[in-house]
Amino acid sequence: MIPVTEPFLPPREEYIDYIHGIWERNWLTNNGPLVNRLELSLKEYLGLNHLLFVSNGTLALQLAIKSLGLKGEIITTPFSFVATTSSIVWEGCTPVFADIDPKSLNIDASKIEAAITENTSAILATHVYGNPCDVEAIQKIADKHGLKVIYDGAHAFGVELRGKSVFDYGNISICSLHATKLYHSIEGGLVITGDPALLRKMAYMRNFGFDGPESFAEMGINAKNSEFHAAMGLANLKYLPDIHEKRKLLTEHYHKMLKNVKGYTPQWHPQATMNYAYYPFVFESEKLAMKCFEALKRIEVFARRYFYPSLSSVLPYLPAKEMPVTDDIAKRVLCLPLYYDLSLEEVDLISRVILRVQNN
Ligand SMILES: *Cc1c(COP(=O)(O)O)cnc(C)c1O
């Protein structure tokens, strides 16, 4: 069986080394020493001044929306994971979709302005598959209309844009460190901002709003993460270069094998580095995509229709809205298996099945 992704696990002993310390200190959660160490290590690794390790990427999105005090409408992409949209609704705001660019699969900046009304407070865009949005165009629109910008960078760990972390753009960026993501702490997330006052606010919000044992600075929630999760994050950190190299090799092999398949891979931002988090392929037609999907399934290879269907048509708590580009692409895209333990031979096998389906 070949799944679409498989979590990376560090050598068991290296995780257990961190766990011994937890037993010695008997400090399990609530901003413990491993959480602090992970935050410092990630700031250094990513070249960032301010970030917080939180429970997961979804709470990270909610902290971002809450701490910016957003109200009314938030313009967002229909081509993302459900949490991008549901967090907006959960925080009492209304998502307004702008269609995507068919090449990058990110929100089409040229379609944002038409969606702005007097109730718009922010833009929440996803760096889809880790590929940076057109941050310059988005910032220009935000400045012109006095809007805040949040980036859902759940897929974008380690990506650099114009020589700095992609998380360094917008008012706040978030990342997910879930087990299925490129780099993980089992469950986990990050909020990142260049604004120290905003970071302080989110730090209070992460811990019920406490600023002392009997006093509160903010309204808060429980978005803390534990020493055990931080331990996994720390243990995985040193394998990032290995993981990157392996995924790059597999990606390049897919590119070579699939170059005659009718379709395309998303166009990456020309000034950004790649993190090889996913291998998306947009087939020429839904028919070809589904034939490949089924043929792979018959040999127990599980590609994923990621993201299908469009968030603008599938959520029971939102009115359906037509998004012609997203509706079309969502039907034709498959993410092919890509993970550390996948072999080049398996990429060969998957690619040959796709070629055989196309040529039949
Ligand atoms: C995974 C993901 C999230 C949610 O992150 P969790 O850590 O699973 O809560 C949000 N947005 C996108 C685009 C994701 O892929």
Coordinates of N, CA, C and O in Angstrom, one line a residue, residues 154-268:
A154 N 0.1 26.9 6.2 CA 0.2 25.5 6.7 C 1.1 24.6 5.9 O 1.6 23.6 6.4
H155 N 1.2 24.9 4.6 CA 2.0 24.0 3.7 C 3.4 24.6 3.5 O 4.2 24.0 2.8
A156 N 3.7 25.7 4.1 CA 4.9 26.5 3.5 C 6.1 26.5 4.5 O 7.0 27.4 4.3
F157 N 6.2 25.5 5.3 CA 7.3 25.5 6.2 C 8.6 25.5 5.5 O 8.8 24.7 4.5
G158 N 9.5 26.4 5.8 CA 10.9 26.4 5.2 C 11.0 27.2 3.9 O 12.1 27.3 3.4
V159 N 9.9 27.6 3.4 CA 10.0 28.4 2.1 C 10.5 29.8 2.3 O 10.1 30.5 3.2
E160 N 11.4 30.2 1.4 CA 11.8 31.6 1.5 C 11.4 32.3 0.2 O 11.4 31.8 -0.9
L161 N 11.0 33.6 0.4 CA 10.6 34.4 -0.7 C 11.4 35.7 -0.6 O 11.5 36.4 0.4
R162 N 12.1 36.0 -1.7 CA 13.0 37.1 -1.8 C 14.0 37.2 -0.6 O 14.1 38.2 0.0
G163 N 14.5 36.0 -0.3 CA 15.6 35.9 0.7 C 15.2 35.9 2.1 O 16.0 36.0 3.0
K164 N 13.9 35.9 2.4 CA 13.5 35.8 3.8 C 12.3 34.8 3.9 O 11.6 34.5 2.9
S165 N 12.0 34.4 5.1 CA 10.9 33.4 5.3 C 9.6 33.9 4.8 O 9.3 35.1 5.0
V166 N 8.9 33.1 4.1 CA 7.6 33.5 3.6 C 6.6 33.8 4.7 O 5.6 34.5 4.6
F167 N 6.9 33.4 6.0 CA 6.1 33.7 7.1 C 6.3 35.1 7.6 O 5.6 35.6 8.5
D168 N 7.3 35.8 7.0 CA 7.6 37.2 7.3 C 6.7 38.2 6.6 O 7.0 39.4 6.6
Y169 N 5.7 37.7 5.8 CA 4.8 38.6 5.1 C 3.4 38.7 5.7 O 3.0 37.8 6.4
G170 N 2.7 39.8 5.5 CA 1.4 40.0 6.0 C 1.5 40.4 7.5 O 2.6 40.5 8.1
N171 N 0.3 40.6 8.1 CA 0.3 41.0 9.5 C 0.6 39.8 10.4 O 1.4 39.9 11.4
I172 N 0.0 38.6 10.0 CA 0.3 37.4 10.8 C 0.3 36.3 9.7 O -0.5 36.2 8.8
S173 N 1.3 35.3 9.9 CA 1.2 34.1 9.2 C 1.1 32.9 10.1 O 1.4 33.0 11.3
I174 N 0.5 31.9 9.7 CA 0.4 30.7 10.5 C 1.0 29.5 9.8 O 1.1 29.5 8.5
C175 N 1.4 28.5 10.6 CA 1.8 27.2 10.0 C 1.2 26.1 10.7 O 0.8 26.2 11.9
S176 N 1.0 24.9 10.1 CA 0.6 23.7 10.8 C 1.7 22.8 10.9 O 2.5 22.6 10.0
L177 N 1.9 22.2 12.1 CA 2.9 21.2 12.4 C 2.2 19.8 12.6 O 2.6 19.1 13.5
H178 N 1.1 19.6 11.9 CA 0.4 18.3 12.0 C 1.2 17.2 11.4 O 2.0 17.4 10.5
A179 N 1.0 16.0 12.0 CA 1.8 14.8 11.5 C 1.8 14.6 10.0 O 2.8 14.0 9.5
T180 N 0.8 15.0 9.3 CA 0.8 14.8 7.9 C 1.5 15.9 7.1 O 1.7 15.8 5.9
K181 N 2.0 16.9 7.8 CA 2.7 18.0 7.1 C 4.2 17.7 7.0 O 4.7 16.8 7.6
L182 N 4.8 18.6 6.2 CA 6.2 18.4 5.9 C 7.1 18.2 7.1 O 8.0 17.4 7.2
Y183 N 6.9 19.1 8.1 CA 7.7 19.1 9.3 C 6.6 19.1 10.4 O 5.7 19.9 10.4
H184 N 6.8 18.2 11.4 CA 5.6 18.1 12.4 C 6.1 17.9 13.8 O 7.2 17.5 14.1
S185 N 5.1 18.2 14.7 CA 5.3 17.9 16.2 C 4.1 17.1 16.6 O 3.5 17.3 17.7
I186 N 3.7 16.1 15.8 CA 2.5 15.3 16.0 C 1.2 16.1 15.7 O 0.6 16.0 14.7
E187 N 0.8 17.0 16.7 CA -0.1 18.0 16.5 C 0.7 19.3 16.8 O 1.5 19.3 17.7
G188 N 0.3 20.4 16.2 CA 1.0 21.6 16.5 C 0.8 22.7 15.5 O 0.3 22.4 14.4
G189 N 1.1 23.9 15.8 CA 1.0 25.0 14.9 C 1.8 26.2 15.3 O 2.4 26.2 16.4
L190 N 2.0 27.1 14.4 CA 2.8 28.3 14.7 C 2.0 29.5 14.3 O 1.3 29.5 13.3
V191 N 2.1 30.6 15.2 CA 1.7 31.9 14.7 C 3.0 32.8 14.6 O 3.8 32.7 15.5
I192 N 3.1 33.6 13.6 CA 4.3 34.3 13.3 C 3.8 35.8 13.0 O 2.9 36.0 12.2
T193 N 4.5 36.7 13.6 CA 4.2 38.1 13.2 C 5.5 39.0 13.4 O 6.3 38.6 14.3
G194 N 5.6 40.0 12.7 CA 6.7 40.9 12.9 C 6.4 42.0 14.0 O 7.3 42.8 14.3
D195 N 5.2 42.0 14.5 CA 4.8 43.0 15.4 C 4.8 42.5 16.9 O 4.0 41.6 17.2
P196 N 5.8 42.9 17.7 CA 5.9 42.4 19.0 C 4.7 42.6 19.9 O 4.4 41.7 20.8
A197 N 4.0 43.7 19.7 CA 2.7 43.9 20.6 C 1.7 42.8 20.2 O 1.0 42.3 21.1
L198 N 1.6 42.5 18.9 CA 0.6 41.5 18.5 C 1.0 40.1 19.0 O 0.2 39.3 19.4
L199 N 2.3 39.9 19.0 CA 2.8 38.6 19.5 C 2.4 38.5 21.0 O 2.0 37.4 21.4
R200 N 2.6 39.5 21.8 CA 2.3 39.5 23.2 C 0.8 39.2 23.4 O 0.5 38.4 24.2
K201 N 0.0 39.9 22.6 CA -1.4 39.7 22.7 C -1.8 38.2 22.4 O -2.5 37.6 23.2
M202 N -1.2 37.6 21.4 CA -1.5 36.2 21.1 C -0.9 35.3 22.2 O -1.5 34.2 22.4
A203 N 0.2 35.7 22.8 CA 0.8 34.9 23.9 C -0.2 34.8 25.1 O -0.4 33.8 25.7
Y204 N -0.8 36.0 25.4 CA -1.8 36.0 26.4 C -3.0 35.1 26.0 O -3.5 34.3 26.8
M205 N -3.5 35.3 24.8 CA -4.6 34.6 24.3 C -4.4 33.1 24.3 O -5.4 32.3 24.5
R206 N -3.2 32.7 24.0 CA -2.9 31.2 24.0 C -3.1 30.6 25.4 O -3.3 29.4 25.5
N207 N -3.0 31.4 26.4 CA -3.0 30.9 27.8 C -4.1 31.5 28.6 O -3.9 32.1 29.7
F208 N -5.4 31.4 28.1 CA -6.6 31.9 28.8 C -6.6 33.4 29.0 O -7.5 33.9 29.7
G209 N -5.6 34.1 28.6 CA -5.5 35.6 28.8 C -4.8 35.9 30.1 O -4.7 37.1 30.5
F210 N -4.3 34.9 30.9 CA -3.6 35.2 32.1 C -2.4 36.1 32.0 O -1.6 35.9 31.1
D211 N -2.2 37.1 32.8 CA -1.0 37.8 32.9 C -0.4 37.7 34.3 O 0.5 38.4 34.7
G212 N -1.0 36.9 35.1 CA -0.5 36.7 36.5 C -1.4 35.6 37.0 O -2.4 35.3 36.4
P213 N -1.1 35.1 38.2 CA -2.0 34.0 38.7 C -3.4 34.4 39.0 O -4.3 33.5 38.9
E214 N -3.7 35.7 39.2 CA -5.0 36.1 39.5 C -5.5 37.3 38.6 O -6.4 38.0 39.0
S215 N -4.8 37.5 37.5 CA -5.2 38.6 36.6 C -5.1 38.3 35.2 O -4.4 37.3 34.8
F216 N -5.8 39.0 34.4 CA -6.0 38.8 33.0 C -5.7 40.0 32.1 O -6.1 41.1 32.5
A217 N -5.0 39.8 31.0 CA -4.7 40.9 30.1 C -5.6 40.9 28.9 O -5.8 42.0 28.3
E218 N -6.2 39.8 28.6 CA -7.0 39.6 27.3 C -8.0 38.5 27.6 O -7.9 37.8 28.6
M219 N -9.0 38.4 26.6 CA -9.8 37.2 26.6 C -9.0 36.2 25.9 O -8.3 36.4 24.9
G220 N -8.9 35.0 26.5 CA -8.1 33.9 25.9 C -8.8 32.6 25.7 O -10.0 32.5 25.9
I221 N -8.0 31.7 25.2 CA -8.5 30.3 25.0 C -7.3 29.4 25.4 O -6.2 29.9 25.7
N222 N -7.5 28.1 25.4 CA -6.4 27.2 25.6 C -5.8 26.8 24.3 O -6.3 25.9 23.6
A223 N -4.7 27.4 23.8 CA -4.0 27.1 22.6 C -2.6 26.7 22.9 O -1.7 26.7 22.0
K224 N -2.3 26.2 24.1 CA -1.0 25.8 24.5 C -0.6 24.5 23.8 O -1.5 23.7 23.4
N225 N 0.7 24.2 23.8 CA 1.1 22.9 23.4 C 2.0 22.3 24.4 O 2.5 23.0 25.3
S226 N 2.2 20.9 24.4 CA 2.8 20.2 25.5 C 4.3 20.0 25.2 O 4.8 20.1 24.1
E227 N 5.0 19.5 26.3 CA 6.4 19.2 26.2 C 6.6 18.0 25.3 O 7.6 17.8 24.6
F228 N 5.6 17.0 25.3 CA 5.8 15.8 24.5 C 5.7 16.2 23.0 O 6.4 15.6 22.2
H229 N 4.9 17.1 22.6 CA 4.8 17.6 21.2 C 6.0 18.4 20.9 O 6.6 18.2 19.8
A230 N 6.5 19.2 21.8 CA 7.7 20.0 21.5 C 8.9 19.0 21.3 O 9.8 19.3 20.5
A231 N 8.9 17.9 22.1 CA 10.0 16.9 22.0 C 10.0 16.4 20.6 O 11.1 16.2 20.0
M232 N 8.8 16.1 20.0 CA 8.8 15.5 18.6 C 9.3 16.6 17.6 O 10.1 16.2 16.7
G233 N 8.9 17.8 17.8 CA 9.4 18.9 17.0 C 10.9 19.0 17.0 O 11.5 19.2 16.0
L234 N 11.4 19.0 18.2 CA 12.9 19.1 18.4 C 13.6 17.9 17.7 O 14.6 18.0 17.1
A235 N 13.1 16.7 18.0 CA 13.7 15.5 17.4 C 13.7 15.5 15.9 O 14.6 15.0 15.3
N236 N 12.6 16.0 15.3 CA 12.5 16.0 13.9 C 13.4 17.1 13.2 O 13.7 17.0 12.0
L237 N 13.7 18.1 14.0 CA 14.4 19.3 13.4 C 15.7 19.0 12.6 O 15.9 19.4 11.5
K238 N 16.5 18.1 13.2 CA 17.8 17.8 12.6 C 17.7 17.0 11.3 O 18.6 16.9 10.6
Y239 N 16.5 16.4 11.1 CA 16.4 15.6 9.9 C 15.8 16.5 8.7 O 15.7 15.9 7.6
L240 N 15.6 17.8 8.9 CA 15.0 18.6 7.9 C 15.8 18.6 6.6 O 15.3 18.5 5.5
P241 N 17.2 18.8 6.7 CA 17.9 18.8 5.4 C 17.8 17.4 4.7 O 17.7 17.4 3.4
D242 N 17.8 16.3 5.4 CA 17.6 15.0 4.8 C 16.3 14.9 4.1 O 16.2 14.4 3.0
I243 N 15.3 15.3 4.8 CA 13.9 15.2 4.3 C 13.8 16.1 3.0 O 13.2 15.6 2.0
H244 N 14.4 17.3 3.1 CA 14.3 18.2 1.9 C 15.0 17.5 0.7 O 14.4 17.5 -0.4
E245 N 16.2 17.0 0.9 CA 16.9 16.4 -0.2 C 16.1 15.2 -0.8 O 16.1 15.1 -2.0
K246 N 15.6 14.4 0.0 CA 14.9 13.2 -0.4 C 13.6 13.6 -1.2 O 13.4 13.1 -2.3
R247 N 12.9 14.6 -0.7 CA 11.7 15.0 -1.4 C 12.0 15.7 -2.7 O 11.2 15.6 -3.7
K248 N 13.1 16.4 -2.8 CA 13.5 17.1 -4.0 C 13.8 16.0 -5.1 O 13.4 16.1 -6.2
L249 N 14.6 15.0 -4.7 CA 14.9 13.9 -5.6 C 13.6 13.2 -6.1 O 13.5 13.0 -7.4
L250 N 12.7 12.9 -5.3 CA 11.4 12.3 -5.7 C 10.7 13.2 -6.6 O 10.1 12.7 -7.7
T251 N 10.6 14.5 -6.3 CA 9.9 15.5 -7.1 C 10.5 15.5 -8.5 O 9.8 15.5 -9.5
E252 N 11.8 15.7 -8.5 CA 12.4 15.8 -9.9 C 12.2 14.5 -10.7 O 12.1 14.6 -11.9
H253 N 12.2 13.4 -10.0 CA 11.9 12.1 -10.7 C 10.5 12.1 -11.3 O 10.3 11.7 -12.5
Y254 N 9.5 12.5 -10.5 CA 8.1 12.7 -11.0 C 8.1 13.6 -12.2 O 7.5 13.3 -13.2
H255 N 8.8 14.7 -12.1 CA 8.8 15.7 -13.2 C 9.3 15.0 -14.5 O 8.7 15.2 -15.6
K256 N 10.4 14.3 -14.4 CA 11.0 13.6 -15.5 C 10.0 12.6 -16.1 O 9.8 12.5 -17.3
M257 N 9.5 11.8 -15.2 CA 8.6 10.6 -15.7 C 7.3 11.1 -16.3 O 6.7 10.5 -17.2
L258 N 6.8 12.3 -15.8 CA 5.4 12.7 -16.1 C 5.4 13.8 -17.2 O 4.4 14.4 -17.5
K259 N 6.6 14.1 -17.8 CA 6.7 15.3 -18.7 C 5.8 15.1 -19.9 O 5.4 16.2 -20.4
N260 N 5.4 13.9 -20.3 CA 4.5 13.8 -21.4 C 3.1 13.5 -21.1 O 2.2 13.2 -21.9
V261 N 2.8 13.7 -19.8 CA 1.3 13.5 -19.4 C 0.6 14.8 -19.6 O 1.2 15.9 -19.4
K262 N -0.6 14.7 -20.1 CA -1.3 16.0 -20.5 C -1.9 16.6 -19.2 O -2.8 16.1 -18.6
G263 N -1.3 17.8 -18.9 CA -1.6 18.5 -17.7 C -0.4 19.3 -17.3 O 0.6 19.5 -18.1
Y264 N -0.4 19.8 -16.1 CA 0.7 20.6 -15.6 C 0.8 20.6 -14.1 O -0.1 20.2 -13.4
T265 N 2.0 21.0 -13.6 CA 2.2 21.2 -12.2 C 2.1 22.7 -11.9 O 2.4 23.5 -12.8
P266 N 1.6 23.1 -10.8 CA 1.5 24.6 -10.5 C 2.8 25.3 -10.7 O 3.8 24.8 -10.4
Q267 N 2.6 26.6 -11.3 CA 3.8 27.4 -11.5 C 4.2 28.0 -10.2 O 3.5 28.7 -9.5
W268 N 5.5 27.7 -9.8 CA 6.0 28.2 -8.5 C 6.4 29.6 -8.6 O 6.8 30.1 -9.7

